[in-house]
Coordinates of N, CA and C in Angstrom, one line a residue:
X22 N 0.9 -1.2 0.0 CA 0.0 0.0 0.0 C 0.9 1.2 0.0
X23 N 0.6 2.2 -0.8 CA 1.4 3.4 -0.9 C 1.1 4.3 0.3
X24 N 2.0 5.3 0.6 CA 1.8 6.1 1.7 C 0.6 7.0 1.6
X25 N 0.1 7.3 0.4 CA -1.0 8.2 0.3 C -2.3 7.5 0.2
X26 N -2.3 6.2 0.4 CA -3.6 5.5 0.3 C -4.4 5.6 1.6
X27 N -3.8 6.0 2.7 CA -4.5 6.1 3.9 C -4.7 4.8 4.7
X28 N -5.3 4.9 5.9 CA -5.4 3.7 6.7 C -6.4 2.7 6.0
X29 N -6.2 1.5 6.4 CA -7.0 0.4 5.8 C -7.4 -0.5 7.0
X30 N -8.7 -1.0 6.9 CA -9.2 -1.9 7.9 C -10.0 -3.0 7.4
X31 N -10.2 -4.0 8.1 CA -11.1 -5.1 7.8 C -12.0 -5.4 8.9
X32 N -13.0 -6.2 8.6 CA -14.0 -6.4 9.7 C -13.5 -7.3 10.8
X33 N -12.4 -8.0 10.5 CA -11.9 -9.0 11.5 C -10.5 -8.7 12.0
X34 N -9.8 -7.9 11.3 CA -8.4 -7.7 11.7 C -8.0 -6.3 12.1
X35 N -6.8 -6.1 12.5 CA -6.3 -4.8 13.0 C -6.2 -3.9 11.8
X36 N -6.1 -2.5 12.0 CA -6.0 -1.6 11.0 C -4.6 -1.2 10.8
X37 N -4.1 -1.0 9.5 CA -2.8 -0.6 9.2 C -2.8 0.9 9.0
X38 N -2.3 1.7 10.0 CA -2.2 3.1 9.9 C -1.1 3.6 8.9
X39 N -0.1 2.9 8.9 CA 1.1 3.2 8.0 C 1.9 1.9 8.0
X40 N 2.8 1.8 7.0 CA 3.7 0.6 6.9 C 4.4 0.3 8.2
X41 N 4.1 -0.9 8.7 CA 4.8 -1.3 9.9 C 4.1 -0.9 11.2
X42 N 3.0 -0.1 11.1 CA 2.3 0.3 12.4 C 0.9 -0.3 12.4
X43 N 0.5 -0.9 13.4 CA -0.8 -1.6 13.6 C -1.5 -0.9 14.7
X44 N -2.7 -0.4 14.3 CA -3.6 0.2 15.3 C -4.7 -0.8 15.7
X45 N -4.7 -1.3 16.9 CA -5.7 -2.2 17.3 C -7.0 -1.5 17.8
X46 N -8.1 -2.0 17.3 CA -9.4 -1.4 17.7 C -9.7 -1.7 19.1
X47 N -10.6 -0.8 19.7 CA -11.1 -1.0 21.0 C -11.9 -2.3 21.1
X48 N -11.7 -3.1 22.1 CA -12.5 -4.4 22.2 C -14.0 -4.1 22.3
X49 N -14.7 -4.9 21.6 CA -16.2 -4.7 21.6 C -16.8 -5.2 22.9
X50 N -17.6 -4.4 23.5 CA -18.2 -4.8 24.7 C -19.7 -5.2 24.5
X51 N -20.3 -5.9 25.4 CA -21.7 -6.3 25.3 C -22.6 -5.1 25.2
X52 N -22.3 -4.0 25.9 CA -23.0 -2.8 25.9 C -23.0 -2.2 24.5
X53 N -21.8 -2.1 23.9 CA -21.6 -1.6 22.6 C -22.5 -2.3 21.6
X54 N -22.5 -3.6 21.7 CA -23.3 -4.5 20.8 C -24.8 -4.2 20.9
X55 N -25.2 -4.2 22.2 CA -26.6 -4.0 22.5 C -27.1 -2.6 22.0
X56 N -26.3 -1.6 22.2 CA -26.7 -0.3 21.8 C -26.8 -0.2 20.2
X57 N -25.9 -0.9 19.6 CA -26.0 -0.9 18.1 C -27.2 -1.7 17.6
X58 N -27.5 -2.8 18.3 CA -28.7 -3.5 18.0 C -30.0 -2.7 18.2
X59 N -30.0 -1.9 19.3 CA -31.1 -1.1 19.6 C -31.3 0.0 18.5
X60 N -30.2 0.5 18.0 CA -30.3 1.5 17.0 C -30.9 0.9 15.7
X61 N -30.6 -0.3 15.4 CA -31.2 -1.0 14.2 C -32.7 -1.2 14.4
X62 N -33.0 -1.7 15.6 CA -34.5 -1.9 15.9 C -35.2 -0.6 15.9
X63 N -34.7 0.5 16.4 CA -35.4 1.8 16.4 C -35.6 2.3 15.0
X64 N -34.6 2.1 14.2 CA -34.7 2.6 12.8 C -35.4 1.8 11.8
X65 N -35.3 0.4 12.0 CA -35.8 -0.5 11.0 C -36.8 -1.6 11.5
X66 N -36.9 -1.7 12.8 CA -37.8 -2.7 13.3 C -37.0 -4.0 13.7
X67 N -37.7 -4.8 14.5 CA -37.1 -6.0 15.0 C -36.7 -7.0 13.8
X68 N -37.6 -7.0 12.8 CA -37.4 -7.9 11.7 C -36.1 -7.7 11.0
X69 N -35.6 -6.5 11.0 CA -34.3 -6.1 10.3 C -33.1 -6.6 11.1
X70 N -33.2 -7.0 12.4 CA -32.1 -7.3 13.2 C -31.6 -8.7 13.0
X71 N -30.4 -8.9 12.7 CA -29.8 -10.2 12.6 C -28.3 -10.1 13.0
X72 N -27.6 -11.2 13.2 CA -26.2 -11.1 13.6 C -25.4 -10.6 12.4
X73 N -25.8 -10.9 11.2 CA -25.1 -10.4 10.0 C -25.3 -8.9 9.9
X74 N -26.5 -8.5 10.1 CA -26.8 -7.0 10.0 C -26.1 -6.3 11.1
X75 N -26.1 -6.8 12.3 CA -25.4 -6.2 13.4 C -23.9 -6.2 13.2
X76 N -23.3 -7.2 12.7 CA -21.9 -7.3 12.4 C -21.5 -6.2 11.4
X77 N -22.3 -6.0 10.4 CA -22.0 -5.0 9.4 C -22.1 -3.6 10.0
X78 N -23.1 -3.4 10.9 CA -23.2 -2.0 11.5 C -22.0 -1.8 12.4
X79 N -21.4 -2.8 13.0 CA -20.3 -2.7 14.0 C -18.9 -2.9 13.3
X80 N -19.0 -3.2 12.0 CA -17.8 -3.6 11.2 C -17.0 -4.7 11.9
X81 N -17.7 -5.7 12.3 CA -17.1 -6.9 12.9 C -17.6 -8.2 12.3
X82 N -16.8 -9.2 12.5 CA -17.2 -10.5 12.0 C -18.4 -10.9 12.8
X83 N -19.6 -11.3 12.2 CA -20.8 -11.6 13.0 C -20.5 -12.8 13.9
X84 N -19.6 -13.7 13.6 CA -19.4 -14.8 14.5 C -18.8 -14.4 15.8
X85 N -18.1 -13.3 15.8 CA -17.5 -12.8 17.1 C -18.6 -12.2 18.0
X86 N -19.7 -11.9 17.5 CA -20.8 -11.3 18.3 C -21.4 -12.4 19.2
X87 N -21.3 -13.6 18.8 CA -21.9 -14.7 19.6 C -21.2 -14.8 21.0
X88 N -20.0 -14.2 21.2 CA -19.4 -14.2 22.5 C -20.3 -13.5 23.5
X89 N -21.0 -12.5 23.0 CA -21.8 -11.6 23.9 C -23.3 -12.0 23.9
X90 N -23.7 -12.7 22.9 CA -25.1 -13.1 22.8 C -25.1 -14.5 22.0
X91 N -25.3 -15.6 22.7 CA -25.2 -16.9 22.0 C -26.3 -17.2 21.0
X92 N -27.3 -16.4 21.0 CA -28.4 -16.6 20.0 C -29.2 -15.3 19.8
X93 N -30.0 -15.3 18.8 CA -30.8 -14.1 18.6 C -31.8 -13.8 19.8
X94 N -32.3 -14.9 20.3 CA -33.2 -14.7 21.5 C -32.4 -14.0 22.6
X95 N -31.2 -14.4 22.9 CA -30.4 -13.7 23.9 C -30.1 -12.3 23.5
X96 N -30.0 -12.0 22.2 CA -29.8 -10.6 21.8 C -31.0 -9.8 22.1
X97 N -32.2 -10.4 21.8 CA -33.4 -9.6 22.0 C -33.7 -9.4 23.5
X98 N -33.3 -10.4 24.3 CA -33.4 -10.2 25.8 C -32.5 -9.1 26.3
X99 N -31.3 -9.1 25.7 CA -30.4 -8.0 26.0 C -30.9 -6.6 25.7
X100 N -31.6 -6.5 24.5 CA -32.2 -5.2 24.2 C -33.2 -4.8 25.2
X101 N -34.0 -5.7 25.6 CA -35.1 -5.5 26.6 C -34.4 -5.0 27.9
X102 N -33.3 -5.7 28.3 CA -32.6 -5.3 29.5 C -32.1 -3.9 29.4
X103 N -31.5 -3.6 28.2 CA -30.9 -2.3 28.0 C -31.9 -1.2 28.1
X104 N -33.1 -1.4 27.5 CA -34.1 -0.4 27.5 C -34.7 -0.2 28.9
X105 N -34.9 -1.3 29.6 CA -35.5 -1.2 31.0 C -34.5 -0.7 32.0
X106 N -33.2 -0.7 31.6 CA -32.2 -0.1 32.5 C -32.4 1.4 32.6
X107 N -33.1 2.0 31.6 CA -33.3 3.4 31.7 C -34.4 3.8 32.7
X108 N -35.1 2.8 33.1 CA -36.3 3.0 34.0 C -35.9 2.8 35.5
X109 N -36.0 3.8 36.3 CA -35.7 3.6 37.7 C -37.0 3.9 38.5
X110 N -37.3 3.1 39.5 CA -38.4 3.3 40.4 C -38.0 4.2 41.5
X111 N -38.6 5.4 41.5 CA -38.1 6.4 42.5 C -38.4 5.9 44.0
X112 N -37.5 6.3 44.9 CA -37.7 6.0 46.3 C -39.0 6.7 46.8
X113 N -39.8 6.0 47.5 CA -41.0 6.6 48.0 C -40.7 7.8 49.0
X114 N -41.3 8.9 48.7 CA -41.1 10.1 49.6 C -42.3 10.4 50.4
X115 N -42.1 10.5 51.7 CA -43.2 10.9 52.6 C -44.4 9.9 52.5
X116 N -44.1 8.7 52.2 CA -45.2 7.7 52.2 C -46.1 7.8 51.0
X117 N -45.7 8.6 50.0 CA -46.6 8.8 48.8 C -46.3 7.8 47.7
X118 N -46.7 6.5 47.9 CA -46.5 5.5 47.0 C -47.3 5.7 45.7
X119 N -48.4 6.4 45.8 CA -49.2 6.6 44.5 C -48.4 7.6 43.6
X120 N -47.8 8.6 44.1 CA -47.0 9.5 43.3 C -45.9 8.8 42.7
X121 N -45.3 7.9 43.4 CA -44.1 7.1 42.8 C -44.6 6.2 41.7
X122 N -45.7 5.5 41.9 CA -46.2 4.7 40.8 C -46.6 5.5 39.6
X123 N -47.2 6.7 39.8 CA -47.6 7.6 38.7 C -46.3 8.1 37.9
X124 N -45.3 8.5 38.7 CA -44.1 8.9 38.0 C -43.4 7.8 37.2
X125 N -43.4 6.5 37.8 CA -42.9 5.4 37.1 C -43.6 5.1 35.8
X126 N -45.0 5.2 35.9 CA -45.8 5.0 34.7 C -45.4 5.9 33.6
X127 N -45.3 7.2 33.9 CA -44.9 8.2 32.9 C -43.5 8.0 32.4
X128 N -42.6 7.5 33.2 CA -41.3 7.2 32.8 C -41.3 6.0 31.8
X129 N -42.1 5.0 32.1 CA -42.2 3.8 31.2 C -42.8 4.3 29.9
X130 N -43.8 5.1 29.9 CA -44.4 5.6 28.7 C -43.4 6.4 27.9
X131 N -42.6 7.2 28.5 CA -41.6 8.0 27.8 C -40.6 7.1 27.0
X132 N -40.2 6.0 27.7 CA -39.3 5.0 27.1 C -40.0 4.3 25.9
X133 N -41.3 4.0 26.1 CA -42.0 3.3 25.0 C -42.2 4.2 23.8
X134 N -42.5 5.5 24.0 CA -42.6 6.4 22.9 C -41.3 6.7 22.2
X135 N -40.2 6.6 23.0 CA -38.9 6.8 22.4 C -38.4 5.6 21.6
X136 N -38.9 4.4 22.0 CA -38.5 3.2 21.3 C -39.7 2.3 21.0
X137 N -40.6 2.8 20.1 CA -41.9 2.1 19.8 C -41.7 0.7 19.2
X138 N -40.6 0.5 18.5 CA -40.3 -0.8 17.9 C -39.9 -1.8 18.9
X139 N -39.5 -1.4 20.1 CA -39.1 -2.3 21.1 C -40.2 -2.7 22.0
X140 N -41.4 -2.0 22.0 CA -42.5 -2.2 22.8 C -43.0 -3.7 22.7
X141 N -43.1 -4.2 21.5 CA -43.5 -5.7 21.4 C -42.6 -6.6 22.1
X142 N -41.3 -6.3 22.2 CA -40.3 -7.1 22.9 C -40.6 -6.9 24.4
X143 N -40.9 -5.7 24.9 CA -41.1 -5.5 26.3 C -42.3 -6.3 26.8
X144 N -43.3 -6.5 25.9 CA -44.5 -7.3 26.3 C -44.3 -8.8 26.1
X145 N -43.6 -9.2 25.0 CA -43.6 -10.6 24.7 C -42.4 -11.4 25.2
X146 N -41.2 -10.7 25.3 CA -40.0 -11.4 25.7 C -40.1 -12.1 27.1
X147 N -40.8 -11.5 28.1 CA -41.0 -12.2 29.4 C -41.7 -13.5 29.3
X148 N -42.5 -13.7 28.2 CA -43.2 -14.9 28.0 C -42.4 -16.0 27.5
X149 N -41.2 -15.7 27.1 CA -40.3 -16.7 26.5 C -39.6 -17.7 27.4
X150 N -39.7 -17.4 28.7 CA -39.0 -18.2 29.7 C -39.8 -18.1 31.1
X151 N -39.7 -19.1 31.9 CA -40.2 -19.0 33.3 C -39.6 -17.9 34.0
X152 N -40.4 -17.4 35.0 CA -40.0 -16.2 35.7 C -38.5 -16.2 36.2
X153 N -38.1 -17.3 36.9 CA -36.8 -17.4 37.5 C -35.7 -17.5 36.4
X154 N -36.0 -17.8 35.2 CA -35.0 -18.0 34.1 C -34.9 -16.8 33.2
X155 N -35.6 -15.8 33.5 CA -35.5 -14.6 32.7 C -34.2 -13.8 33.1
X156 N -33.7 -13.0 32.1 CA -32.5 -12.2 32.4 C -32.8 -11.3 33.7
X157 N -31.8 -11.2 34.5 CA -31.9 -10.5 35.7 C -32.4 -9.0 35.5
X158 N -31.9 -8.4 34.5 CA -32.3 -7.0 34.2 C -33.7 -6.8 33.9
X159 N -34.4 -7.9 33.4 CA -35.8 -7.8 33.2 C -36.7 -7.9 34.4
X160 N -36.0 -8.4 35.5 CA -36.8 -8.7 36.7 C -36.6 -7.5 37.7
X161 N -35.7 -6.6 37.5 CA -35.4 -5.5 38.4 C -36.6 -4.7 38.6
X162 N -37.3 -4.3 37.6 CA -38.5 -3.5 37.7 C -39.5 -4.2 38.6
X163 N -39.8 -5.5 38.5 CA -40.7 -6.2 39.3 C -40.3 -6.2 40.8
X164 N -39.0 -6.4 41.0 CA -38.5 -6.4 42.4 C -38.6 -5.1 43.0
X165 N -38.3 -4.0 42.3 CA -38.4 -2.7 42.8 C -39.8 -2.3 43.1
X166 N -40.8 -2.6 42.3 CA -42.2 -2.3 42.5 C -42.7 -3.1 43.7
X167 N -42.4 -4.3 43.8 CA -42.8 -5.1 44.9 C -42.3 -4.5 46.2
X168 N -41.1 -4.1 46.2 CA -40.5 -3.5 47.4 C -41.2 -2.2 47.8
X169 N -41.5 -1.4 46.8 CA -42.3 -0.2 47.0 C -43.6 -0.4 47.6
X170 N -44.4 -1.4 47.0 CA -45.7 -1.7 47.5 C -45.7 -2.3 48.9
X171 N -44.8 -3.2 49.2 CA -44.7 -3.7 50.5 C -44.4 -2.6 51.5
X172 N -43.5 -1.7 51.1 CA -43.2 -0.6 52.0 C -44.4 0.4 52.2
X173 N -45.3 0.4 51.2 CA -46.5 1.2 51.3 C -47.5 0.6 52.3
X174 N -47.4 -0.7 52.6 CA -48.3 -1.3 53.6 C -49.0 -2.5 53.0
X175 N -48.8 -2.9 51.7 CA -49.4 -4.1 51.2 C -48.7 -5.3 51.8
X176 N -49.4 -6.4 52.1 CA -48.7 -7.6 52.4 C -48.1 -8.2 51.1
X177 N -47.2 -9.1 51.2 CA -46.5 -9.5 50.0 C -47.4 -10.1 48.9
X178 N -48.4 -10.8 49.2 CA -49.4 -11.3 48.2 C -50.2 -10.2 47.6
X179 N -50.6 -9.2 48.5 CA -51.3 -8.1 48.0 C -50.4 -7.2 47.1
X180 N -49.2 -7.1 47.4 CA -48.2 -6.3 46.6 C -48.1 -6.9 45.2
X181 N -48.1 -8.3 45.1 CA -48.0 -9.0 43.8 C -49.3 -8.7 43.0
X182 N -50.4 -8.8 43.7 CA -51.7 -8.5 43.0 C -51.7 -7.1 42.5
X183 N -51.2 -6.1 43.3 CA -51.2 -4.7 42.9 C -50.3 -4.5 41.7
X184 N -49.1 -5.2 41.7 CA -48.2 -5.0 40.6 C -48.9 -5.5 39.3
X185 N -49.5 -6.7 39.4 CA -50.1 -7.2 38.2 C -51.2 -6.3 37.6
X186 N -52.0 -5.7 38.5 CA -53.1 -4.8 38.1 C -52.5 -3.6 37.5
X187 N -51.5 -3.0 38.2 CA -50.8 -1.8 37.7 C -50.1 -1.9 36.4
X188 N -49.3 -3.0 36.3 CA -48.4 -3.1 35.2 C -49.2 -3.6 34.0
X189 N -50.2 -4.5 34.2 CA -51.1 -4.9 33.1 C -51.8 -3.7 32.5
X190 N -52.3 -2.8 33.3 CA -52.9 -1.6 32.8 C -51.9 -0.8 32.0
X191 N -50.7 -0.6 32.5 CA -49.7 0.2 31.9 C -49.3 -0.4 30.5
X192 N -49.1 -1.7 30.4 CA -48.7 -2.3 29.1 C -49.9 -2.1 28.1
X193 N -51.1 -2.3 28.6 CA -52.3 -2.2 27.7 C -52.4 -0.7 27.2
X194 N -52.2 0.2 28.1 CA -52.2 1.6 27.7 C -51.2 1.9 26.6
X195 N -50.0 1.5 26.8 CA -48.9 1.8 25.8 C -49.2 1.1 24.5
X196 N -49.7 -0.1 24.5 CA -50.0 -0.8 23.2 C -51.2 0.0 22.5
X197 N -52.1 0.4 23.3 CA -53.3 1.1 22.7 C -52.8 2.5 22.1
X198 N -52.0 3.2 22.9 CA -51.5 4.5 22.4 C -50.7 4.4 21.1
X199 N -49.9 3.4 21.0 CA -49.1 3.2 19.8 C -49.9 2.8 18.6
X200 N -51.0 2.1 18.9 CA -51.9 1.8 17.8 C -52.6 3.0 17.2
X201 N -52.7 4.0 18.0 CA -53.5 5.2 17.6 C -52.6 6.3 17.1
X202 N -51.4 5.9 16.7 CA -50.5 6.9 16.1 C -51.0 7.5 14.8
X203 N -50.8 8.8 14.6 CA -51.4 9.4 13.4 C -50.7 8.9 12.1
X204 N -51.5 8.6 11.1 CA -51.1 8.0 9.9 C -50.3 9.1 9.1
X205 N -50.9 10.3 8.9 CA -50.3 11.3 8.1 C -50.4 12.6 8.9
X206 N -49.4 13.0 9.7 CA -49.5 14.1 10.6 C -49.6 15.5 9.9
X207 N -49.2 15.6 8.6 CA -49.3 16.8 7.9 C -50.7 17.1 7.3
X208 N -51.5 16.1 7.3 CA -52.9 16.2 6.7 C -53.8 16.9 7.7
X209 N -54.6 17.9 7.2 CA -55.4 18.6 8.1 C -56.8 18.0 8.4
X210 N -57.3 17.1 7.5 CA -58.5 16.5 7.7 C -58.3 15.2 8.6
X211 N -59.0 15.1 9.8 CA -58.8 14.0 10.7 C -59.0 12.7 10.1
X212 N -60.0 12.5 9.2 CA -60.3 11.2 8.6 C -59.1 10.8 7.8
X213 N -58.5 11.7 7.1 CA -57.3 11.4 6.2 C -56.1 11.2 7.1
X214 N -55.9 12.0 8.1 CA -54.7 11.9 9.0 C -54.6 10.5 9.5
X215 N -55.7 9.9 9.9 CA -55.7 8.6 10.6 C -55.8 7.5 9.6
X216 N -56.0 7.8 8.3 CA -56.1 6.7 7.3 C -57.5 6.1 7.4
X217 N -58.5 6.7 8.1 CA -59.8 6.0 8.2 C -60.6 6.1 6.9
X218 N -60.2 6.9 6.0 CA -60.9 7.0 4.8 C -60.8 5.7 3.9
X219 N -59.9 4.9 4.3 CA -59.8 3.6 3.6 C -60.9 2.6 4.1
X220 N -61.5 2.9 5.2 CA -62.6 2.0 5.7 C -63.9 2.2 5.0
X221 N -64.6 1.1 4.7 CA -65.9 1.3 4.1 C -66.9 2.0 5.0
X222 N -67.5 3.1 4.6 CA -68.4 3.8 5.5 C -69.5 3.0 6.1
X223 N -70.1 2.1 5.4 CA -71.2 1.3 5.9 C -70.8 0.3 7.0
X224 N -69.6 -0.2 6.9 CA -69.1 -1.2 7.8 C -68.5 -0.6 9.1
X225 N -68.0 0.6 8.9 CA -67.3 1.3 10.1 C -67.7 2.7 10.3
X226 N -69.1 2.9 10.3 CA -69.6 4.2 10.4 C -69.3 4.8 11.8
X227 N -69.4 4.0 12.8 CA -69.1 4.5 14.2 C -67.6 4.9 14.3
X228 N -66.7 4.1 13.8 CA -65.3 4.4 14.0 C -64.9 5.6 13.2
X229 N -65.5 5.7 12.0 CA -65.2 6.9 11.1 C -65.7 8.2 11.8
X230 N -66.9 8.1 12.5 CA -67.5 9.2 13.1 C -66.6 9.8 14.3
X231 N -65.7 8.9 14.8 CA -64.9 9.3 15.9 C -63.5 9.8 15.5
X232 N -63.4 10.2 14.2 CA -62.1 10.7 13.7 C -61.5 11.8 14.5
X233 N -62.3 12.8 14.9 CA -61.8 14.0 15.6 C -61.3 13.6 17.0
X234 N -62.1 12.7 17.7 CA -61.7 12.3 19.0 C -60.5 11.4 19.0
X235 N -60.3 10.6 18.0 CA -59.1 9.8 17.8 C -57.9 10.6 17.5
X236 N -58.1 11.6 16.7 CA -57.0 12.5 16.3 C -56.5 13.3 17.4
X237 N -57.3 13.6 18.4 CA -56.9 14.5 19.5 C -56.5 13.7 20.7
X238 N -56.2 12.4 20.5 CA -55.8 11.5 21.6 C -54.6 12.1 22.3
X239 N -54.6 12.2 23.6 CA -53.5 12.7 24.4 C -53.0 11.5 25.3
X240 N -51.9 10.9 24.9 CA -51.5 9.7 25.6 C -51.2 9.9 27.1
X241 N -50.5 11.1 27.4 CA -50.2 11.4 28.8 C -51.4 11.6 29.6
X242 N -52.4 12.4 29.1 CA -53.6 12.6 29.8 C -54.4 11.4 30.0
X243 N -54.5 10.5 29.0 CA -55.2 9.3 29.1 C -54.6 8.4 30.1
X244 N -53.3 8.4 30.2 CA -52.6 7.6 31.2 C -52.9 8.0 32.6
X245 N -52.9 9.3 32.8 CA -53.3 9.8 34.2 C -54.7 9.5 34.5
X246 N -55.6 9.6 33.6 CA -57.0 9.2 33.9 C -57.2 7.8 34.2
X247 N -56.4 6.9 33.5 CA -56.5 5.5 33.9 C -55.8 5.2 35.2
X248 N -54.7 5.9 35.5 CA -54.0 5.7 36.8 C -54.9 6.2 37.9
X249 N -55.7 7.2 37.7 CA -56.7 7.6 38.8 C -57.6 6.4 39.2
X250 N -58.0 5.7 38.2 CA -58.9 4.5 38.5 C -58.1 3.4 39.2
X251 N -57.0 3.0 38.6 CA -56.2 1.9 39.1 C -55.7 2.2 40.5
X252 N -55.1 3.4 40.7 CA -54.5 3.7 42.0 C -55.6 3.9 43.1
X253 N -56.8 4.4 42.6 CA -57.9 4.6 43.5 C -58.4 3.2 44.0
X254 N -58.4 2.2 43.1 CA -58.8 0.9 43.5 C -57.8 0.3 44.5
X255 N -56.5 0.5 44.2 CA -55.4 -0.1 45.1 C -55.5 0.6 46.5
X256 N -55.8 1.9 46.5 CA -55.9 2.7 47.7 C -57.0 2.1 48.6
X257 N -58.1 1.7 47.9 CA -59.3 1.2 48.7 C -58.9 -0.2 49.2
X258 N -58.2 -1.0 48.4 CA -57.7 -2.3 49.0 C -56.8 -2.2 50.2
X259 N -55.9 -1.2 50.1 CA -55.0 -1.0 51.2 C -55.7 -0.6 52.5
X260 N -56.7 0.3 52.3 CA -57.5 0.8 53.4 C -58.3 -0.3 54.0
X261 N -58.9 -1.2 53.2 CA -59.7 -2.3 53.7 C -58.8 -3.3 54.5
X262 N -57.6 -3.5 54.0 CA -56.7 -4.4 54.7 C -56.2 -3.9 56.1
X263 N -56.1 -2.5 56.1 CA -55.7 -1.9 57.3 C -56.8 -1.9 58.4

């Protein structure tokens, strides 16, 4: 290679900066790999992710990636762990467990809105293995919420019931909100914005008539309205137990 050809690299080997000098690349970490995988999923969807595609994005031999994720299932679990690591359950202040659950719900919603292509993984990946065999990072939220609820005065069984009710509502809300994303945000007519004009008027008259209400959907406000009901019910259960 002549001196003016510049540095050269390969996907698997070191880079030659100049004759006789070898620049070794930084070792690939699991976190580097997972963040690159998340970028692919965010941009192109889960279907676009493969070890070959990820290797190309990282400029690495795909076979080397298996050191950090022995299968695509493990890679998907790692993405879920990475995304959930952004979520922290706040410490309960002044005994206000309801405010903590409300803040956690909004934080979860913010993560889901930022990574909509990951939401199906957040809902379905926990189903792929028994509870105790799931990646530790996916269980941290459950442990933290149970600790919060027991600290609020629920007995352990009651805390588990409260978690199921709370988190089931939260997941359902997120899935529903993402389903109602605007089809064409630049269109001024609500029917066209949502793509409802494709539906036969005689078969879907009621749905088409709700175009304005659907187009004005406010996910954060709807979340708070649902939390009012869920937290009110849990408050009543806690008072009855006391």
